[in-house]
Coordinates of C-alpha atoms in Angstrom, one line a residue:
Chain A
M1023 CA 57.8 44.1 33.5
P1024 CA 57.6 47.2 31.3
S1025 CA 55.9 46.5 28.0
R1026 CA 58.0 46.6 24.9
R1027 CA 56.1 49.2 23.0
H1028 CA 57.1 51.8 25.5
E1029 CA 60.7 51.5 24.6
Q1030 CA 59.9 53.1 21.3
E1031 CA 60.1 56.9 21.1
Q1032 CA 56.9 58.3 22.4
P1033 CA 55.4 61.5 20.9
V1034 CA 56.0 64.5 23.2
P1035 CA 52.7 65.7 24.6
A1036 CA 52.0 68.9 22.8
N1037 CA 49.5 70.2 25.3
P1038 CA 51.3 72.5 27.8
R1039 CA 48.4 72.1 30.2
A1040 CA 48.9 68.3 30.2
R1041 CA 49.8 67.8 33.9
A1042 CA 50.2 64.6 35.7
K1043 CA 47.6 64.0 38.3
D1044 CA 49.3 63.1 41.5
S1045 CA 46.4 63.6 43.9
S1046 CA 44.3 60.6 43.1
P1047 CA 42.4 58.7 45.8
W1048 CA 43.8 55.6 44.3
N1049 CA 47.2 56.5 45.8
W1050 CA 46.0 55.6 49.2
L1051 CA 46.0 52.0 48.0
L1052 CA 49.8 52.1 48.0
F1053 CA 49.9 52.2 51.7
V1054 CA 48.7 48.6 51.8
P1055 CA 52.0 47.1 50.4
I1056 CA 53.9 49.6 52.6
V1057 CA 52.2 48.6 55.8
V1058 CA 51.4 44.9 55.4
P1059 CA 55.0 43.6 55.0
L1060 CA 55.9 45.4 58.3
I1061 CA 53.3 43.5 60.5
T1062 CA 55.5 40.7 61.8
P1063 CA 52.8 38.9 63.8
L1064 CA 51.2 38.2 60.5
F1065 CA 54.0 36.0 59.2
N1066 CA 56.3 35.1 62.1
W1067 CA 55.3 31.5 62.1
D1068 CA 56.7 28.2 60.9
A1069 CA 53.4 26.4 60.1
P1070 CA 51.8 26.0 57.7
R1071 CA 54.6 25.2 55.4
L1072 CA 54.3 25.4 51.7
W1073 CA 56.7 23.3 49.6
G1074 CA 58.8 23.0 52.7
F1075 CA 59.0 26.8 53.1
P1076 CA 57.9 28.0 56.6
T1077 CA 55.1 30.7 56.6
F1078 CA 57.7 33.4 57.5
Y1079 CA 59.4 32.9 54.1
W1080 CA 56.6 32.0 51.7
L1081 CA 54.2 34.7 53.0
Q1082 CA 56.8 37.4 52.7
L1083 CA 57.6 36.3 49.2
A1084 CA 53.9 36.4 48.5
F1085 CA 53.8 40.0 49.6
I1086 CA 55.9 40.8 46.5
V1087 CA 52.9 39.8 44.4
L1088 CA 50.8 42.1 46.6
G1089 CA 53.2 45.0 46.0
V1090 CA 53.3 44.4 42.3
S1091 CA 49.5 44.1 41.9
T1092 CA 48.8 47.2 44.0
T1093 CA 51.3 49.4 42.2
T1094 CA 50.0 48.1 38.8
V1095 CA 46.4 48.9 39.7
V1096 CA 47.3 52.4 40.9
Y1097 CA 49.4 53.0 37.9
Q1098 CA 46.7 51.9 35.5
M1099 CA 44.0 53.9 37.3
T1100 CA 46.1 57.1 37.5
K1101 CA 48.0 57.2 34.2
R1102 CA 47.2 60.0 31.9
Q1103 CA 44.5 59.3 29.4
G1104 CA 45.4 59.1 25.8
Chain B
M212 CA 95.9 26.6 44.7
W213 CA 94.4 28.8 42.0
R214 CA 95.3 26.1 39.4
D215 CA 92.5 23.9 40.7
N216 CA 90.1 26.6 39.6
L217 CA 91.5 27.3 36.2
T218 CA 88.2 26.8 34.4
E219 CA 86.5 29.2 36.7
I220 CA 89.2 31.8 36.4
I221 CA 89.2 31.7 32.6
I222 CA 85.4 32.1 32.3
F223 CA 85.4 34.8 34.9
T224 CA 88.1 36.7 33.2
F225 CA 86.5 36.3 29.7
L226 CA 83.2 37.7 30.8
F227 CA 84.8 40.4 32.8
L228 CA 86.8 41.6 29.7
L229 CA 83.7 41.3 27.6
V230 CA 81.7 43.8 29.7
S231 CA 84.7 46.1 30.0
A232 CA 84.7 46.3 26.2
M233 CA 81.0 47.1 26.3
G234 CA 81.7 49.8 28.8
F235 CA 84.0 51.6 26.3
V236 CA 81.7 51.2 23.4
A237 CA 78.8 52.6 25.4
A238 CA 80.0 56.1 24.8
R239 CA 78.6 55.8 21.3
W240 CA 75.4 54.1 22.4
R241 CA 72.4 56.4 22.1
A242 CA 75.0 59.2 22.1
P243 CA 74.3 62.9 21.6
K244 CA 76.4 65.2 19.5
D245 CA 78.6 66.2 22.4
M246 CA 79.3 64.4 25.6
A247 CA 80.7 67.6 27.2
H248 CA 77.6 68.2 29.3
L249 CA 76.9 66.9 32.8
D250 CA 73.4 65.9 31.7
E251 CA 74.9 63.6 29.0
W252 CA 77.8 62.2 30.9
G253 CA 76.2 62.0 34.3
L254 CA 72.5 61.3 33.4
G255 CA 72.7 59.6 30.0
G256 CA 71.0 62.6 28.5
R257 CA 68.0 62.1 30.7
S258 CA 66.6 59.9 28.0
F259 CA 66.3 56.4 29.2
G260 CA 63.1 54.5 28.6
G261 CA 61.3 51.7 30.4
W262 CA 63.7 48.8 29.8
I263 CA 66.9 50.6 30.3
T264 CA 65.6 52.2 33.5
W265 CA 64.5 48.9 34.7
F266 CA 68.0 47.4 34.3
L267 CA 69.7 50.5 35.5
V268 CA 67.8 51.1 38.7
G269 CA 67.7 47.3 39.4
G270 CA 71.4 47.0 38.8
D271 CA 71.9 50.0 41.0
L272 CA 69.9 48.7 44.0
Y273 CA 70.8 45.0 44.0
T274 CA 74.5 45.0 44.3
A275 CA 77.3 42.5 44.5
Y276 CA 77.3 43.2 48.2
T277 CA 73.6 42.3 48.4
F278 CA 74.2 39.0 46.7
V279 CA 77.0 38.2 49.1
A280 CA 76.0 39.8 52.4
V281 CA 72.3 39.0 52.6
P282 CA 72.8 35.3 52.3
A283 CA 75.8 35.6 54.7
L284 CA 73.4 37.3 57.2
L285 CA 70.9 34.4 56.9
F286 CA 73.8 32.0 57.3
G287 CA 74.9 33.6 60.5
A288 CA 71.8 35.0 62.1
G289 CA 68.8 33.4 60.4
A290 CA 65.4 35.2 60.0
A291 CA 66.7 38.6 60.9
G292 CA 68.6 38.7 57.7
F293 CA 65.5 38.3 55.6
F294 CA 64.5 41.9 56.4
A295 CA 65.9 42.7 52.9
V296 CA 62.7 41.2 51.4
P297 CA 60.1 43.5 53.1
Y298 CA 62.5 46.3 52.7
T299 CA 62.7 46.0 48.9
I300 CA 58.9 45.5 48.8
I301 CA 57.9 48.7 50.6
V302 CA 60.5 50.8 48.8
Y303 CA 58.7 50.8 45.5
P304 CA 55.3 52.2 46.5
I305 CA 57.2 54.9 48.4
V306 CA 59.1 55.8 45.4
F307 CA 56.0 55.7 43.2
L308 CA 54.5 58.4 45.4
V309 CA 57.6 60.5 46.2
L310 CA 60.3 60.3 43.6
V311 CA 58.1 61.2 40.6
R312 CA 57.8 64.6 42.2
L313 CA 61.5 64.9 42.4
W314 CA 61.8 63.9 38.8
S315 CA 59.4 66.6 37.8
V316 CA 60.9 69.4 39.7
S317 CA 64.4 68.3 38.6
H318 CA 63.3 68.1 35.0
R319 CA 62.0 71.7 35.0
H320 CA 64.9 73.2 36.9
G321 CA 67.7 71.0 35.5
F322 CA 68.7 69.6 38.9
V323 CA 71.3 66.8 38.8
T324 CA 71.6 66.0 42.5
P325 CA 69.3 66.0 45.6
A326 CA 71.4 68.8 46.9
D327 CA 70.5 70.9 43.8
F328 CA 66.9 70.5 44.8
V329 CA 67.4 71.5 48.5
R330 CA 69.4 74.5 47.4
T331 CA 66.5 75.9 45.4
R332 CA 63.7 74.7 47.6
F333 CA 64.9 76.1 50.8
G334 CA 67.2 78.9 49.5
S335 CA 70.0 77.4 51.6
P336 CA 73.5 76.7 50.2
T337 CA 74.5 75.5 53.7
M338 CA 71.8 72.8 53.8
A339 CA 72.6 71.9 50.2
L340 CA 76.3 71.5 51.2
L341 CA 75.3 69.2 54.1
V342 CA 73.2 67.1 51.8
A343 CA 76.1 66.9 49.3
I344 CA 78.7 65.9 51.9
T345 CA 76.3 63.4 53.5
G346 CA 75.7 61.9 50.1
I347 CA 79.4 61.6 49.2
A348 CA 80.3 60.3 52.7
A349 CA 77.6 57.6 52.5
T350 CA 78.4 56.5 49.0
M351 CA 82.2 56.0 49.3
P352 CA 82.1 53.0 51.6
Y353 CA 79.2 51.6 49.6
I354 CA 81.5 51.5 46.6
A355 CA 84.1 49.9 48.7
L356 CA 81.6 47.2 49.7
Q357 CA 81.3 46.3 46.0
L358 CA 85.0 45.4 46.2
V359 CA 84.3 43.2 49.2
G360 CA 81.9 41.3 47.0
I361 CA 84.5 40.8 44.2
E362 CA 87.2 39.9 46.8
A363 CA 85.0 37.1 48.2
V364 CA 84.8 35.6 44.7
L365 CA 88.5 36.0 44.1
K366 CA 89.4 34.5 47.5
T367 CA 87.2 31.4 46.7
M368 CA 89.0 31.0 43.3
G369 CA 92.3 31.1 45.2
V370 CA 93.4 34.3 43.5
T371 CA 95.1 35.7 46.6
G372 CA 98.7 36.5 47.5
E373 CA 100.7 36.9 50.7
S374 CA 101.6 40.6 50.6
T375 CA 99.1 43.4 50.7
I376 CA 99.7 44.4 47.1
A377 CA 99.5 40.9 45.7
R378 CA 96.3 40.2 47.6
H379 CA 94.6 43.3 46.1
L380 CA 96.2 43.4 42.7
P381 CA 93.2 41.8 40.9
I382 CA 90.9 44.3 42.5
I383 CA 93.1 47.3 41.6
I384 CA 93.2 46.1 38.0
A385 CA 89.5 45.6 37.8
F386 CA 88.9 49.0 39.2
A387 CA 91.3 50.7 36.9
I388 CA 89.4 49.3 34.0
L389 CA 86.1 50.3 35.5
A390 CA 87.4 53.8 36.1
A391 CA 88.6 54.2 32.5
Y392 CA 85.3 53.3 30.9
T393 CA 83.2 55.3 33.4
Y394 CA 85.4 58.2 32.6
Q395 CA 84.8 57.8 28.9
S396 CA 81.2 56.7 28.8
G397 CA 79.6 58.1 31.9
L398 CA 76.2 56.6 32.9
R399 CA 75.8 55.0 29.6
A400 CA 78.4 52.4 30.5
P401 CA 76.6 50.9 33.6
A402 CA 73.3 51.2 31.7
L403 CA 74.6 49.0 28.9
I404 CA 76.5 46.5 31.2
A405 CA 73.4 46.1 33.4
F406 CA 71.8 44.0 30.7
V407 CA 74.6 41.4 30.8
K408 CA 74.8 41.6 34.6
D409 CA 71.1 40.8 35.1
S410 CA 70.9 38.1 32.4
L411 CA 73.8 36.3 34.1
I412 CA 72.3 36.7 37.6
Y413 CA 68.9 35.4 36.4
I414 CA 70.4 32.3 34.8
V415 CA 72.5 31.5 37.8
I416 CA 69.6 32.0 40.3
L417 CA 67.1 30.0 38.3
V418 CA 69.5 27.1 38.0
T419 CA 70.4 27.4 41.6
V420 CA 66.9 27.4 43.1
I421 CA 65.9 24.4 41.0
Y422 CA 69.0 22.3 41.1
L423 CA 70.3 22.8 44.6
P424 CA 67.1 22.0 46.6
Y425 CA 66.8 18.9 44.4
K426 CA 70.4 18.0 45.3
L427 CA 70.1 18.8 49.0
G428 CA 66.8 16.9 49.5
G429 CA 64.2 19.6 49.1
W430 CA 63.3 22.9 50.7
G431 CA 61.9 21.3 53.8
K432 CA 65.3 19.7 54.5
I433 CA 67.1 22.9 53.9
F434 CA 65.0 24.8 56.5
D435 CA 65.3 22.0 59.0
A436 CA 69.0 22.0 58.7
A437 CA 69.1 25.7 59.3
D438 CA 66.7 25.3 62.3
A439 CA 68.9 22.6 63.8
K440 CA 72.0 24.9 63.5
F441 CA 70.4 27.8 65.2
Q442 CA 68.8 25.6 67.9
A443 CA 72.3 24.4 68.7
S444 CA 73.9 27.8 68.8
P445 CA 74.0 29.8 72.0
A446 CA 73.3 33.2 70.3
P447 CA 70.0 34.7 71.5
G448 CA 69.1 36.5 68.3
D449 CA 69.3 33.7 65.7
G450 CA 66.7 31.2 64.5
I451 CA 64.6 30.6 61.4
L452 CA 61.9 32.8 63.0
L453 CA 62.1 36.2 64.7
N454 CA 61.9 36.4 68.5
A455 CA 60.5 38.9 70.9
N456 CA 63.8 40.8 71.0
N457 CA 64.4 41.4 67.3
Q458 CA 60.9 42.0 65.9
W459 CA 61.1 45.8 66.2
Q460 CA 64.6 45.7 64.8
Y461 CA 63.3 43.8 61.8
I462 CA 60.4 46.3 61.2
T463 CA 62.4 49.5 61.8
L464 CA 65.4 48.2 59.8
A465 CA 63.1 47.3 56.8
L466 CA 61.4 50.7 56.9
G467 CA 64.5 52.7 57.6
S468 CA 66.5 51.0 54.9
A469 CA 63.6 51.6 52.4
L470 CA 63.6 55.3 53.3
A471 CA 67.4 55.5 53.1
L472 CA 67.6 53.6 49.8
F473 CA 66.1 56.3 47.6
L474 CA 67.9 59.1 49.5
Y475 CA 71.2 57.6 48.3
P476 CA 72.5 59.9 45.5
H477 CA 73.0 56.9 43.1
S478 CA 69.4 55.8 43.2
L479 CA 68.3 59.3 42.3
T480 CA 70.8 59.2 39.4
G481 CA 69.0 56.2 38.0
V482 CA 65.6 57.9 38.5
L483 CA 66.6 61.3 37.0
A484 CA 68.0 59.6 34.0
S485 CA 64.6 58.3 32.9
R486 CA 62.8 60.0 30.0
N487 CA 59.5 60.9 31.7
R488 CA 57.3 60.3 34.7
D489 CA 55.5 57.4 33.1
V490 CA 58.8 55.4 32.8
I491 CA 59.4 55.7 36.5
R492 CA 55.9 54.9 37.6
R493 CA 55.7 51.9 35.3
N494 CA 59.0 50.7 36.6
M495 CA 57.9 50.8 40.2
S496 CA 55.4 48.1 39.5
A497 CA 57.9 46.0 37.5
L498 CA 61.1 46.3 39.7
P499 CA 59.8 44.0 42.5
A500 CA 60.7 41.2 40.2
Y501 CA 64.2 41.7 41.6
T502 CA 62.9 41.3 45.1
L503 CA 61.8 37.8 44.3
L504 CA 65.4 37.2 43.1
L505 CA 66.8 38.8 46.2
G506 CA 64.6 36.5 48.4
L507 CA 65.8 33.4 46.7
I508 CA 69.4 34.6 46.8
A509 CA 69.0 35.2 50.5
L510 CA 68.0 31.6 51.0
L511 CA 71.3 30.5 49.6
G512 CA 72.5 31.2 53.1
Y513 CA 70.4 28.3 54.4
M514 CA 71.4 26.1 51.4
A515 CA 75.0 26.7 52.5
I516 CA 74.1 25.5 56.0
A517 CA 72.4 22.4 54.6
A518 CA 75.4 21.7 52.3
G519 CA 77.7 22.0 55.2
V520 CA 79.8 25.0 53.9
T521 CA 82.4 26.3 56.2
P522 CA 83.4 29.9 55.5
L523 CA 87.0 30.8 54.6
P524 CA 89.2 32.5 57.3
G525 CA 88.9 36.2 57.6
A526 CA 91.6 38.9 57.6
K527 CA 92.2 38.5 61.3
E528 CA 93.5 35.4 63.1
G529 CA 90.7 33.2 64.2
S530 CA 87.9 35.1 62.4
V531 CA 85.8 33.7 59.6
D532 CA 84.7 35.6 56.5
N533 CA 81.0 34.8 56.1
N534 CA 80.9 36.7 52.8
T535 CA 82.6 33.7 51.2
I536 CA 79.8 31.3 51.8
V537 CA 77.9 31.9 48.5
P538 CA 81.0 31.7 46.3
L539 CA 82.0 28.5 48.2
L540 CA 78.6 27.0 47.8
F541 CA 78.8 27.5 44.0
D542 CA 82.3 26.2 44.0
Q543 CA 81.4 23.0 45.8
Q544 CA 78.1 22.3 44.2
F545 CA 78.5 23.2 40.6
P546 CA 80.9 22.2 37.8
G547 CA 83.8 24.6 37.3
W548 CA 82.4 26.2 34.1
F549 CA 79.1 27.1 35.8
A550 CA 80.7 28.3 39.0
G551 CA 82.8 30.6 36.7
I552 CA 79.6 32.1 35.2
A553 CA 78.2 32.5 38.7
F554 CA 81.3 34.3 39.9
A555 CA 81.3 36.5 36.9
A556 CA 77.7 37.4 37.7
I557 CA 78.7 38.5 41.2
G558 CA 81.8 40.3 39.9
I559 CA 80.0 42.2 37.1
G560 CA 77.2 42.8 39.6
A561 CA 79.7 44.9 41.5
L562 CA 80.8 47.0 38.5
V563 CA 77.4 48.4 37.6
P564 CA 76.5 49.9 41.0
A565 CA 80.1 51.0 41.6
A566 CA 80.0 53.0 38.4
I567 CA 76.7 54.6 39.1
M568 CA 77.7 55.4 42.7
S569 CA 80.9 57.0 41.6
I570 CA 79.1 59.1 39.0
A571 CA 76.5 60.2 41.6
A572 CA 79.2 61.2 44.1
A573 CA 81.1 63.0 41.4
N574 CA 78.0 64.9 40.4
L575 CA 77.4 66.0 44.0
F576 CA 81.0 67.3 44.2
T577 CA 80.7 69.2 40.9
R578 CA 77.3 70.8 41.4
N579 CA 77.2 71.5 45.1
I580 CA 80.8 72.0 46.0
Y581 CA 82.8 73.0 42.9
K582 CA 80.2 75.1 41.2
E583 CA 78.7 76.5 44.4
Y584 CA 81.9 77.4 46.2
L585 CA 84.9 77.2 43.9
R586 CA 83.8 78.3 40.5
R587 CA 80.5 80.0 40.1
D588 CA 80.7 80.6 36.4
A589 CA 81.7 77.0 35.4
S590 CA 80.4 76.2 31.9
P591 CA 78.6 72.9 31.4
A592 CA 81.6 71.5 29.6
Q593 CA 83.8 72.4 32.6
E594 CA 81.2 70.8 34.9
A595 CA 81.3 67.6 32.9
N596 CA 85.1 67.6 33.1
V597 CA 85.3 68.1 36.8
S598 CA 82.7 65.3 37.3
K599 CA 84.8 62.9 35.2
I600 CA 87.9 63.6 37.2
A601 CA 86.0 63.5 40.5
S602 CA 84.6 60.1 39.6
L603 CA 88.2 58.8 39.3
V604 CA 89.1 60.3 42.7
V605 CA 86.1 58.6 44.3
K606 CA 87.1 55.2 42.9
V607 CA 90.7 55.6 44.1
G608 CA 89.3 56.4 47.5
A609 CA 87.1 53.3 47.5
V610 CA 90.0 51.1 46.5
G611 CA 92.1 52.8 49.3
C612 CA 89.4 51.8 51.8
I613 CA 89.8 48.2 50.9
V614 CA 93.6 48.0 50.5
F615 CA 94.7 50.1 53.4
L616 CA 91.9 49.5 55.9
D617 CA 90.5 46.3 57.3
P618 CA 87.6 45.3 55.0
Q619 CA 85.6 44.9 58.2
F620 CA 86.0 48.7 58.7
S621 CA 84.4 49.3 55.3
I622 CA 81.4 47.3 56.4
D623 CA 81.2 49.5 59.5
L624 CA 81.4 52.6 57.4
Q625 CA 78.5 51.3 55.3
L626 CA 76.5 50.8 58.4
I627 CA 77.2 54.4 59.3
G628 CA 76.4 55.4 55.8
G629 CA 72.8 54.1 56.0
V630 CA 72.2 56.0 59.2
I631 CA 73.7 59.3 58.0
I632 CA 71.9 59.3 54.6
L633 CA 68.6 59.0 56.5
Q634 CA 69.3 62.4 58.0
T635 CA 68.7 64.1 54.7
L636 CA 65.1 62.8 54.8
P637 CA 63.4 65.9 56.2
A638 CA 65.1 68.2 53.6
V639 CA 64.9 66.0 50.5
A640 CA 61.9 63.7 50.9
L641 CA 59.6 65.9 53.0
G642 CA 60.8 68.9 51.1
L643 CA 59.1 67.5 48.1
Y644 CA 55.8 67.8 49.9
T645 CA 56.1 70.8 52.1
R646 CA 58.1 74.1 52.4
W647 CA 57.0 74.4 56.0
F648 CA 60.4 73.6 57.6
H649 CA 62.7 76.6 58.3
R650 CA 66.1 76.1 56.7
G651 CA 67.8 76.8 60.1
A652 CA 65.7 74.1 61.7
L653 CA 66.6 71.6 59.0
I654 CA 70.3 72.2 59.7
A655 CA 69.7 71.8 63.5
G656 CA 67.7 68.6 62.9
W657 CA 70.5 67.2 60.7
I658 CA 73.1 67.9 63.4
A659 CA 70.9 66.3 66.1
G660 CA 70.1 63.2 64.1
M661 CA 73.7 62.8 63.0
G662 CA 75.1 63.2 66.5
L663 CA 72.6 60.8 68.1
G664 CA 73.0 58.2 65.3
M665 CA 76.8 58.2 65.7
W666 CA 76.5 58.0 69.5
M667 CA 74.2 55.0 69.3
L668 CA 76.3 53.2 66.7
Y669 CA 79.3 53.8 69.0
Q670 CA 77.5 52.1 71.9
I671 CA 76.9 48.8 70.0
P672 CA 79.3 46.0 70.6
G673 CA 79.9 43.5 67.9
A674 CA 81.1 40.0 67.4
N675 CA 84.8 39.0 67.9
G676 CA 85.2 41.1 71.0
R677 CA 84.6 44.4 69.2
Q678 CA 83.5 47.3 71.4
H679 CA 81.9 49.8 69.0
F680 CA 80.2 50.0 65.7
G681 CA 79.3 46.3 65.9
G682 CA 75.9 46.5 64.2
S683 CA 72.8 48.6 63.7
A684 CA 70.6 47.0 66.4
F685 CA 70.4 49.3 69.4
S686 CA 69.2 47.9 72.6
L687 CA 66.4 50.0 74.1
G688 CA 67.8 49.2 77.5
E689 CA 70.5 51.8 76.9
F690 CA 67.8 54.5 76.9
G691 CA 66.8 53.3 80.4
F692 CA 63.8 51.1 79.3
D693 CA 63.5 47.8 81.1
T694 CA 63.8 45.6 78.0
T695 CA 66.2 43.7 75.9
R696 CA 64.4 44.7 72.6
T697 CA 66.4 46.3 69.9
V698 CA 65.6 48.9 67.3
Y699 CA 67.4 50.2 64.2
V700 CA 69.6 53.1 64.9
G701 CA 68.8 55.1 61.8
F702 CA 65.1 55.0 62.5
V703 CA 65.5 56.6 66.0
A704 CA 68.0 59.1 64.7
V705 CA 65.7 60.3 62.0
L706 CA 62.8 60.6 64.4
V707 CA 64.9 62.9 66.6
N708 CA 66.0 64.8 63.5
L709 CA 62.4 65.4 62.6
L710 CA 61.5 66.4 66.1
V711 CA 64.3 69.0 66.3
A712 CA 63.3 70.3 62.8
V713 CA 59.7 70.8 63.9
L714 CA 60.5 72.5 67.2
G715 CA 63.2 74.5 65.5
T716 CA 60.9 75.7 62.9
L717 CA 58.3 76.8 65.5
I718 CA 60.9 78.6 67.5
L719 CA 62.6 80.3 64.4
R720 CA 59.2 81.4 63.1
A721 CA 58.2 82.8 66.4
A722 CA 61.5 84.7 66.6
K723 CA 60.9 85.9 63.0
V724 CA 64.3 84.7 61.8
T725 CA 64.8 85.3 58.1
D726 CA 64.1 82.2 56.0
G727 CA 65.3 81.4 52.5
T728 CA 63.0 81.8 49.5
D729 CA 61.5 78.9 47.7
G730 CA 62.6 78.8 44.1
T731 CA 60.0 76.3 43.0
T732 CA 56.3 76.5 42.5
A733 CA 53.6 74.0 43.3
D734 CA 53.2 73.3 39.6
D735 CA 56.9 72.2 39.2
Y736 CA 56.1 69.0 41.1
H737 CA 53.8 67.8 38.4
A738 CA 55.7 68.7 35.2
D739 CA 56.3 66.0 32.7
A740 CA 58.5 65.5 29.7
G741 CA 57.8 68.0 26.9
D742 CA 57.1 70.7 29.4
P743 CA 57.5 74.1 27.7
R744 CA 58.2 76.0 30.9
L745 CA 61.6 74.7 31.7
V746 CA 63.4 77.1 34.0
P747 CA 66.5 78.2 32.1
A748 CA 69.3 76.5 33.9
A749 CA 72.8 75.5 32.8
R750 CA 71.6 73.9 29.6
T751 CA 70.8 77.1 27.8
E752 CA 74.3 78.4 28.5
T753 CA 75.7 75.8 26.1
G754 CA 74.3 77.6 23.1
A755 CA 74.2 75.8 19.8
G756 CA 74.5 72.0 19.8
A757 CA 72.7 71.3 23.0
A758 CA 69.1 70.2 22.6
P759 CA 66.8 72.4 24.6
E760 CA 64.6 69.4 25.3
P761 CA 66.1 66.4 27.1
V762 CA 63.7 64.2 25.3
A763 CA 64.5 61.3 23.0

């Protein structure tokens, strides 16, 4: 969830050379949540169940957490300093 | 019959009118000095921060049809319908990487649509026109599907008549109101309403996933009931797990849908309306919260099985309308007042995306057809005006799809929509990374992918004895492979599109055929808000009154 302070007006960066850095090695980490949810042999099982959910369902819901944490880490590591 | 549901109807109508009022007021919300500019009407002044973008993009991607159709898929077919969860997980890292580049280049050049980008990147008005037409064609049935969502709710409340007009009157009224406030407020209307929509949906879902499993005997019982149903059914593709035949379908459908999702013009509208790169990137790690919601909503399909819901009859004799199972589940399990709130959540959930989609389609028409081919020297004010009118036409068209065609036909069109929008992937998504493709080869690839995709969809038989356009799962056996495995049509079509584009580029380069010029520089793809080197585009033509910086 975006933090509240960002909703306030942010000062416009004055430095015309301030460029976003797209080409960070951290970006490669983003391929984990792109690839893992597509490997069906990983989760296409009934057992073990968790709170009654077959593995197929609870593990895929758990991949949401994987996606959120990966993008959060990459965002934190690549965001512009200052 | 509708009298039994009076409480539901009153609450539904009240909330519906409340958000309509908000839609009209939205014109003054965060408003600039003049709304007579496409950036203001169609992109909310490109000024939205983290929270608004979160609600706007979320409201845009998780539509009424999602809330109704995904559970219906699980109800009918089981595990295969759960593809929506991996699909909405993998889409965000993709966007995180790709769409910030599109935001940057659009910010610097004043692009409003993906076709604007293609026009400048490849120096090809023809490819831009194809992207624009593809976008409009794919969006119209998507809007119509929002109506299918509302209709499922109205049907459950018993608000239906015998004649065609009586049956559709509530929808026509709802859309007339929607059209009026979108005309007046532009993108600000859905942005403001999205807050209400999502609050309602969160309340409804939280209550549902806590209360219903308790009432139905726990999650284990719900899954067992679903399992028992699919064990008993003769269909080969259903079950609470995937089987050997539909695993590739599951994978390719999840990946293909994720790629298609952000090629849809309306998703780009939400992204381009954000204030800066940071807002987009931050949102991509927050938006999966909706995926959790989607996963839980999907499981309503199994709850409906456990609760013994029987869907209402469909439009044709003997058919059933699976889309009604979620409204029916609410109607049967909850008191009237809460069912009313739940129905309003679905109904309002249709308005937000329908508004954004019609704005996106209108922008495509204005920028890439009207300004490109009909009136070169259109002023920004004229552009805004054309877009407002085009958005009305688009909505009338969508209502027409529902009233005059079989709703099932709209669902078919949506299926085709996903396949065709994927064909813009080489030009739009890969174009953000490389200028290697020749513009002629991109056009050839588009034609090849589109042709093959249509042919494959045509080959797929459906339920109820339908011969063609019955689904998106193409049996590989049709290609001569000795297998019963199926794969997503759009995925195959876009691979062929890419192959043709690559071969075509090699051939055209070897033949030294003239290529267009690239109007962008490498630096454009990294520009952020406050960039002093904006390429003078339409905005400077407005003269006084228009802020040179679309910030704040």
